[in-house]
Coordinates of N, CA and C and ligand atoms in Angstrom, one line a residue:
X236 N 59.1 6.7 -17.0 CA 58.5 6.0 -16.0 C 57.5 6.9 -15.2
X237 N 56.6 6.3 -14.6 CA 55.5 7.0 -13.9 C 55.9 7.3 -12.5
X238 N 55.6 8.4 -12.0 CA 55.9 8.7 -10.6 C 54.8 8.0 -9.7
X239 N 55.2 7.3 -8.7 CA 54.3 6.6 -7.8 C 54.5 7.3 -6.5
X240 N 53.4 7.7 -5.9 CA 53.4 8.4 -4.7 C 53.7 7.6 -3.5
X241 N 54.6 8.1 -2.6 CA 54.9 7.5 -1.3 C 54.8 8.6 -0.3
X242 N 54.4 8.3 0.9 CA 54.2 9.4 1.9 C 55.6 9.8 2.4
X243 N 55.8 11.1 2.4 CA 57.0 11.7 3.0 C 56.7 11.9 4.5
X244 N 57.6 11.5 5.4 CA 57.3 11.8 6.8 C 57.2 13.2 7.1
X245 N 56.0 13.7 7.6 CA 55.8 15.1 7.9 C 56.8 15.7 8.8
X246 N 57.4 14.9 9.7 CA 58.4 15.5 10.6 C 59.6 15.9 9.8
X247 N 59.9 15.2 8.7 CA 61.0 15.5 7.9 C 60.9 16.8 7.2
X248 N 59.6 17.1 6.7 CA 59.4 18.3 5.9 C 59.7 19.5 6.6
X249 N 59.5 19.5 8.0 CA 59.8 20.7 8.7 C 61.2 21.0 8.9
X250 N 62.1 20.0 8.6 CA 63.5 20.2 8.9 C 64.3 19.6 7.7
X251 N 64.0 20.0 6.5 CA 64.7 19.5 5.3 C 66.1 20.0 5.3
X252 N 67.1 19.1 5.1 CA 68.5 19.5 5.0 C 68.7 20.3 3.8
X253 N 69.7 21.2 3.8 CA 70.0 22.0 2.6 C 70.4 21.1 1.5
X254 N 70.0 21.3 0.3 CA 70.3 20.5 -0.9 C 69.2 19.6 -1.3
X255 N 68.2 19.5 -0.4 CA 67.0 18.6 -0.8 C 65.8 19.5 -0.7
X256 N 65.0 19.5 -1.7 CA 63.8 20.3 -1.7 C 62.5 19.4 -1.8
X257 N 61.4 20.1 -1.5 CA 60.2 19.4 -1.4 C 59.4 20.0 -2.6
X258 N 58.8 19.1 -3.4 CA 58.0 19.5 -4.6 C 56.7 18.8 -4.5
X259 N 55.7 19.5 -5.1 CA 54.4 18.8 -5.2 C 54.1 18.7 -6.7
X260 N 53.7 17.5 -7.1 CA 53.3 17.2 -8.5 C 51.9 16.6 -8.4
X261 N 51.0 17.2 -9.1 CA 49.6 16.7 -9.0 C 49.1 16.6 -7.6
X262 N 49.5 17.5 -6.7 CA 49.0 17.5 -5.4 C 49.7 16.5 -4.4
X263 N 50.7 15.9 -4.9 CA 51.4 14.9 -4.0 C 52.8 15.3 -3.7
X264 N 53.3 14.8 -2.6 CA 54.6 15.2 -2.1 C 55.8 14.4 -2.7
X265 N 56.8 15.1 -3.1 CA 58.0 14.4 -3.5 C 59.2 15.1 -2.9
X266 N 60.3 14.4 -2.6 CA 61.6 15.0 -2.3 C 62.5 14.9 -3.5
X267 N 63.2 16.0 -3.7 CA 64.1 16.1 -4.9 C 65.4 16.6 -4.4
X268 N 66.4 15.9 -4.9 CA 67.8 16.3 -4.6 C 68.1 17.5 -5.5
X269 N 68.6 18.6 -4.8 CA 68.8 19.8 -5.6 C 70.2 20.2 -5.8
X270 N 71.1 19.8 -4.8 CA 72.5 20.2 -4.8 C 73.3 19.0 -4.3
X271 N 74.3 18.6 -5.0 CA 75.2 17.6 -4.5 C 76.6 17.9 -5.0
X272 N 77.6 17.5 -4.2 CA 79.0 17.9 -4.5 C 79.9 16.7 -4.3
X273 N 81.0 16.7 -5.1 CA 82.1 15.7 -4.9 C 82.9 16.2 -3.7
X274 N 83.8 15.4 -3.1 CA 84.6 15.9 -1.9 C 85.4 17.1 -2.2
X275 N 85.6 17.4 -3.5 CA 86.4 18.6 -3.8 C 85.5 19.8 -4.1
X276 N 84.2 19.7 -4.0 CA 83.3 20.8 -4.1 C 82.7 21.0 -5.5
X277 N 82.9 20.1 -6.4 CA 82.3 20.3 -7.7 C 80.8 19.9 -7.7
X278 N 80.0 20.6 -8.4 CA 78.6 20.2 -8.4 C 78.4 19.0 -9.3
X279 N 77.5 18.1 -8.8 CA 77.3 16.9 -9.5 C 75.9 16.9 -10.2
X280 N 75.3 18.1 -10.2 CA 74.0 18.3 -10.9 C 74.2 18.6 -12.3
X281 N 73.4 18.0 -13.2 CA 73.4 18.3 -14.6 C 72.1 19.0 -15.0
X282 N 72.2 20.4 -15.2 CA 71.0 21.1 -15.6 C 70.5 20.8 -17.0
X283 N 71.4 20.3 -17.8 CA 71.1 20.1 -19.2 C 70.4 18.7 -19.4
X284 N 70.5 17.8 -18.4 CA 69.9 16.5 -18.6 C 68.9 16.4 -17.5
X285 N 67.6 16.5 -17.9 CA 66.5 16.5 -16.9 C 65.8 15.2 -16.9
X286 N 65.4 14.7 -15.7 CA 64.6 13.6 -15.6 C 63.4 14.0 -14.8
X287 N 62.2 13.7 -15.2 CA 61.0 14.1 -14.6 C 61.0 15.6 -14.4
X288 N 61.6 16.4 -15.3 CA 61.6 17.8 -15.2 C 62.6 18.5 -14.3
X289 N 63.4 17.7 -13.6 CA 64.4 18.2 -12.7 C 65.8 17.8 -13.2
X290 N 66.8 18.7 -12.9 CA 68.2 18.4 -13.2 C 68.6 17.0 -12.6
X291 N 69.4 16.2 -13.4 CA 69.8 14.9 -12.9 C 71.1 15.0 -12.2
X292 N 71.5 13.9 -11.6 CA 72.8 13.8 -10.9 C 73.7 13.1 -11.8
X293 N 74.8 13.8 -12.1 CA 75.8 13.2 -13.2 C 77.0 12.6 -12.5
X294 N 77.3 11.4 -12.9 CA 78.4 10.6 -12.3 C 79.3 10.1 -13.5
X295 N 80.6 10.1 -13.3 CA 81.4 9.4 -14.3 C 81.6 8.0 -13.7
X296 N 81.3 7.0 -14.5 CA 81.2 5.6 -13.9 C 81.9 4.6 -14.7
X297 N 82.4 3.6 -14.0 CA 82.9 2.4 -14.7 C 82.0 1.2 -14.2
X298 N 81.4 0.5 -15.2 CA 80.6 -0.6 -14.9 C 81.1 -1.7 -15.8
X299 N 81.5 -2.8 -15.2 CA 82.1 -3.9 -16.0 C 83.3 -3.4 -16.8
X300 N 83.2 -3.6 -18.1 CA 84.3 -3.1 -19.0 C 84.0 -1.7 -19.6
X301 N 83.0 -1.1 -19.2 CA 82.6 0.1 -19.8 C 82.7 1.3 -18.9
X302 N 82.9 2.5 -19.5 CA 83.1 3.7 -18.8 C 82.3 4.8 -19.5
X303 N 81.7 5.7 -18.7 CA 81.0 6.8 -19.3 C 80.2 7.5 -18.2
X304 N 79.3 8.4 -18.7 CA 78.5 9.2 -17.8 C 77.2 8.4 -17.5
X305 N 76.8 8.6 -16.2 CA 75.4 8.1 -15.8 C 74.7 9.3 -15.3
X306 N 73.5 9.5 -15.7 CA 72.6 10.6 -15.2 C 71.5 9.9 -14.4
X307 N 71.5 10.2 -13.1 CA 70.6 9.6 -12.1 C 69.4 10.5 -11.8
X308 N 68.2 10.0 -11.7 CA 67.0 10.7 -11.3 C 67.2 11.3 -9.9
X309 N 66.9 12.6 -9.8 CA 67.1 13.4 -8.6 C 65.9 13.2 -7.6
X310 N 64.9 12.6 -8.0 CA 63.8 12.3 -7.1 C 64.2 11.3 -6.1
X311 N 64.0 11.6 -4.8 CA 64.4 10.8 -3.7 C 63.7 9.4 -3.9
X312 N 64.4 8.4 -4.0 CA 63.8 7.1 -4.2 C 63.5 6.7 -5.6
X313 N 63.8 7.6 -6.5 CA 63.7 7.4 -7.9 C 64.9 6.6 -8.4
X314 N 64.6 5.7 -9.4 CA 65.7 4.9 -9.9 C 65.9 5.0 -11.4
X315 N 65.4 6.0 -12.0 CA 65.6 6.1 -13.5 C 67.0 6.6 -13.7
X316 N 67.6 6.1 -14.8 CA 69.0 6.5 -15.2 C 69.1 6.6 -16.7
X317 N 70.0 7.5 -17.1 CA 70.4 7.6 -18.5 C 71.9 7.3 -18.5
X318 N 72.3 6.6 -19.6 CA 73.7 6.2 -19.7 C 74.2 6.8 -21.0
X319 N 75.5 7.2 -21.0 CA 76.1 7.7 -22.2 C 76.7 6.5 -23.0
X320 N 76.5 5.3 -22.4 CA 76.9 4.1 -23.1 C 75.8 3.0 -22.9
X321 N 75.9 1.9 -23.5 CA 74.8 0.9 -23.3 C 75.3 -0.2 -22.5
X322 N 74.9 -0.2 -21.2 CA 75.3 -1.3 -20.3 C 74.5 -2.6 -20.7
X323 N 75.2 -3.7 -20.6 CA 74.4 -5.0 -20.7 C 73.6 -5.2 -19.5
X324 N 72.7 -6.1 -19.5 CA 71.9 -6.4 -18.3 C 72.8 -6.8 -17.1
X325 N 73.8 -7.6 -17.4 CA 74.7 -8.1 -16.3 C 75.4 -6.8 -15.7
X326 N 75.8 -6.0 -16.6 CA 76.6 -4.8 -16.1 C 75.6 -3.8 -15.3
X327 N 74.4 -3.7 -15.8 CA 73.5 -2.9 -15.1 C 73.3 -3.2 -13.6
X328 N 73.5 -4.5 -13.3 CA 73.3 -5.0 -12.0 C 74.6 -5.3 -11.3
X329 N 75.7 -5.0 -11.9 CA 77.0 -5.2 -11.2 C 77.4 -4.0 -10.5
X330 N 78.5 -4.1 -9.8 CA 79.0 -2.9 -9.0 C 79.5 -1.8 -9.8
X331 N 79.1 -0.6 -9.5 CA 79.6 0.6 -10.2 C 80.7 1.2 -9.5
X332 N 81.7 1.7 -10.2 CA 82.7 2.6 -9.5 C 82.5 4.0 -10.1
X333 N 82.1 4.9 -9.2 CA 81.7 6.3 -9.6 C 82.7 7.3 -9.2
X334 N 82.9 8.3 -10.1 CA 83.8 9.3 -9.9 C 83.2 10.7 -10.2
X335 N 83.8 11.7 -9.7 CA 83.3 13.1 -10.1 C 83.6 13.3 -11.6
X336 N 82.6 13.8 -12.3 CA 82.8 14.0 -13.7 C 83.7 15.2 -14.0
X337 N 84.0 16.0 -13.0 CA 84.8 17.2 -13.2 C 86.3 16.9 -12.9
X338 N 86.5 16.3 -11.7 CA 87.9 16.1 -11.3 C 88.3 14.6 -11.2
X339 N 87.4 13.7 -11.3 CA 87.7 12.3 -11.3 C 87.9 11.7 -10.0
X340 N 87.7 12.5 -8.9 CA 87.9 11.9 -7.6 C 86.9 10.8 -7.3
X341 N 87.3 9.7 -6.6 CA 86.4 8.6 -6.4 C 85.3 9.0 -5.4
X342 N 84.1 8.5 -5.7 CA 83.0 8.8 -4.8 C 82.6 7.6 -4.0
X343 N 83.5 6.6 -4.0 CA 83.2 5.3 -3.4 C 83.5 5.3 -1.9
X344 N 82.7 4.6 -1.2 CA 83.0 4.4 0.3 C 82.6 3.0 0.7
X345 N 83.3 2.5 1.7 CA 83.0 1.2 2.2 C 81.7 1.2 3.0
X346 N 80.8 0.3 2.6 CA 79.5 0.3 3.3 C 78.8 -1.0 2.9
X347 N 78.4 -1.8 3.8 CA 77.7 -3.1 3.5 C 76.3 -2.8 3.2
X348 N 75.8 -3.1 2.1 CA 74.4 -2.9 1.8 C 73.5 -3.8 2.7
X349 N 72.5 -3.2 3.3 CA 71.7 -4.0 4.2 C 70.7 -4.9 3.5
X350 N 70.6 -4.8 2.2 CA 69.6 -5.7 1.5 C 70.3 -7.0 1.2
X351 N 69.7 -8.0 1.8 CA 70.4 -9.3 1.9 C 70.8 -9.9 0.5
X352 N 69.9 -9.8 -0.5 CA 70.2 -10.3 -1.8 C 71.3 -9.5 -2.6
X353 N 71.5 -8.3 -2.1 CA 72.5 -7.5 -2.8 C 73.9 -7.8 -2.3
X354 N 74.2 -7.5 -1.0 CA 75.5 -7.8 -0.4 C 76.6 -6.9 -1.0
X355 N 76.3 -5.8 -1.6 CA 77.4 -4.9 -2.1 C 78.2 -4.4 -0.9
X356 N 79.5 -4.4 -1.0 CA 80.4 -3.9 0.1 C 80.7 -2.4 0.0
X357 N 80.1 -1.8 -1.1 CA 80.4 -0.4 -1.3 C 79.2 0.4 -1.7
X358 N 79.3 1.7 -1.4 CA 78.3 2.7 -1.7 C 78.9 3.9 -2.4
X359 N 78.1 4.6 -3.1 CA 78.5 5.9 -3.7 C 78.1 7.0 -2.7
X360 N 79.1 7.8 -2.3 CA 78.8 8.9 -1.3 C 78.7 10.2 -2.1
X361 N 77.6 10.9 -1.8 CA 77.3 12.2 -2.5 C 77.1 13.2 -1.4
X362 N 77.9 14.3 -1.4 CA 77.8 15.3 -0.3 C 76.7 16.3 -0.6
X363 N 76.0 16.6 0.5 CA 75.0 17.7 0.4 C 75.8 19.0 0.8
X364 N 75.2 20.1 0.5 CA 75.9 21.4 0.9 C 76.3 21.4 2.3
X365 N 77.4 22.0 2.6 CA 77.9 22.1 4.0 C 78.9 21.0 4.3
X366 N 79.0 20.0 3.5 CA 80.0 19.0 3.7 C 79.8 18.0 4.9
X367 N 78.7 18.1 5.6 CA 78.5 17.2 6.7 C 77.4 16.1 6.3
X368 N 76.3 16.6 5.8 CA 75.3 15.6 5.4 C 75.6 15.0 4.1
X369 N 75.2 13.8 3.9 CA 75.4 13.2 2.6 C 74.4 12.1 2.3
X370 N 74.4 11.7 1.0 CA 73.5 10.6 0.6 C 74.4 9.5 0.2
X371 N 74.0 8.3 0.6 CA 74.7 7.1 0.3 C 73.8 6.2 -0.6
X372 N 74.3 5.8 -1.8 CA 73.5 5.0 -2.7 C 74.3 3.7 -2.9
X373 N 73.6 2.6 -2.8 CA 74.3 1.3 -3.1 C 75.0 1.3 -4.4
X374 N 76.2 0.8 -4.4 CA 77.0 0.8 -5.7 C 76.4 -0.2 -6.7
X375 N 75.5 -1.0 -6.3 CA 74.9 -1.9 -7.3 C 73.7 -1.1 -7.8
X376 N 73.7 -0.5 -9.0 CA 72.7 0.4 -9.5 C 71.3 -0.2 -9.6
X377 N 71.2 -1.5 -9.7 CA 69.9 -2.1 -9.7 C 69.3 -2.3 -8.4
X378 N 70.1 -2.0 -7.3 CA 69.6 -2.1 -5.9 C 68.9 -0.8 -5.5
X379 N 67.8 -0.9 -4.8 CA 67.0 0.3 -4.4 C 67.6 0.9 -3.2
X380 N 68.6 0.4 -2.5 CA 69.1 1.0 -1.3 C 69.7 2.3 -1.4
X381 N 69.2 3.3 -0.6 CA 69.7 4.6 -0.6 C 69.5 5.2 0.8
X382 N 70.3 6.0 1.3 CA 70.3 6.5 2.7 C 70.7 7.9 2.7
X383 N 69.9 8.7 3.5 CA 70.3 10.1 3.8 C 71.0 10.1 5.1
X384 N 72.2 10.6 5.2 CA 72.9 10.6 6.4 C 73.0 12.1 6.9
X385 N 72.1 12.4 7.8 CA 72.0 13.8 8.2 C 72.3 13.8 9.7
X386 N 73.1 14.8 10.1 CA 73.4 14.9 11.5 C 72.1 15.1 12.4
X387 N 72.0 14.4 13.4 CA 71.0 14.5 14.4 C 69.6 14.2 13.8
X388 N 69.5 13.4 12.8 CA 68.1 13.0 12.4 C 67.7 11.8 13.2
X389 N 66.5 11.9 13.8 CA 66.0 10.8 14.5 C 65.9 9.5 13.7
X390 N 66.2 8.4 14.3 CA 66.3 7.1 13.6 C 64.9 6.8 12.9
X391 N 63.8 7.1 13.6 CA 62.5 6.8 13.0 C 62.3 7.5 11.7
X392 N 62.7 8.8 11.5 CA 62.6 9.5 10.3 C 63.5 8.9 9.2
X393 N 64.7 8.6 9.7 CA 65.7 8.0 8.8 C 65.2 6.7 8.2
X394 N 64.6 5.9 9.0 CA 64.1 4.6 8.6 C 62.9 4.8 7.6
X395 N 62.1 5.7 7.8 CA 60.9 6.0 6.9 C 61.5 6.5 5.6
X396 N 62.4 7.4 5.6 CA 63.0 7.9 4.4 C 63.6 6.8 3.5
X397 N 64.3 5.9 4.2 CA 65.0 4.9 3.5 C 64.0 4.0 2.7
X398 N 62.8 3.9 3.3 CA 61.9 3.0 2.6 C 61.1 3.6 1.5
X399 N 61.4 4.9 1.2 CA 60.7 5.5 0.1 C 61.4 5.1 -1.2
X400 N 60.7 4.4 -2.0 CA 61.2 4.1 -3.4 C 60.0 4.4 -4.3
X401 N 60.2 5.5 -5.1 CA 59.1 5.9 -6.0 C 58.9 4.9 -7.1
X402 N 60.0 4.4 -7.6 CA 59.9 3.5 -8.8 C 60.6 2.2 -8.5
X403 N 60.2 1.1 -9.2 CA 60.9 -0.1 -9.1 C 60.9 -0.8 -7.7
X404 N 60.0 -1.7 -7.6 CA 60.0 -2.5 -6.4 C 61.2 -3.5 -6.5
X405 N 61.5 -4.1 -5.4 CA 62.6 -5.0 -5.5 C 62.2 -6.4 -5.9
X406 N 62.4 -6.7 -7.2 CA 61.9 -8.0 -7.7 C 62.9 -9.1 -7.6
X407 N 62.4 -10.3 -7.5 CA 63.3 -11.5 -7.4 C 64.3 -11.5 -8.6
X408 N 63.9 -11.1 -9.7 CA 64.8 -11.2 -10.9 C 65.7 -10.0 -11.0
X409 N 65.7 -9.2 -10.0 CA 66.6 -8.0 -10.1 C 68.0 -8.3 -10.4
X410 N 68.6 -9.4 -9.8 CA 70.0 -9.6 -9.9 C 70.3 -10.8 -10.9
X411 N 69.3 -11.1 -11.7 CA 69.5 -12.1 -12.7 C 70.7 -11.7 -13.6
X412 N 71.5 -12.7 -13.9 CA 72.6 -12.4 -14.8 C 73.9 -12.2 -14.1
X413 N 73.9 -12.2 -12.8 CA 75.2 -11.9 -12.1 C 75.9 -13.3 -11.9
Ligands
LIG725 ZN1 85.2 16.9 -8.3
LIG726 ZN1 72.5 -2.9 -2.5

């Protein structure tokens, strides 16, 4: 999939949290997740599976009746994924239960998705270095909702970051099949 440019808030670039880096591709700004951990401190980054040239985020996942690895695009707001199994369309948009691929600890947390048509009651919590800041991704993998929870980040920056989606606009047919 093609990278589509969205403006990164300049205020954010001056205070990037550890674990997120800023890259330029073809003269445009992108944020890329560089380090993520499970609650037990295992790295969730997969150097050997790259998406858009960057290591991907590896999760052990159960979707519907299937279980396997998912490799998620590390570009902030990117939604590309590779699966070690072949999810059906319905499964692709159903709720995922994610675990650490190393120790199996659950990465799920209670959180109501703010996107009305989604309504997922759960999110996948990914810890940034230091164990305080984290990324929350809606458990419905077809949903574009993702949030960076950083201590003391002004609400305005948080809101702008949340609206960055590089790929995949939210289409009406997104949840078809559920
Ligand atoms: Zn772990
Ligand atoms: Zn959602």
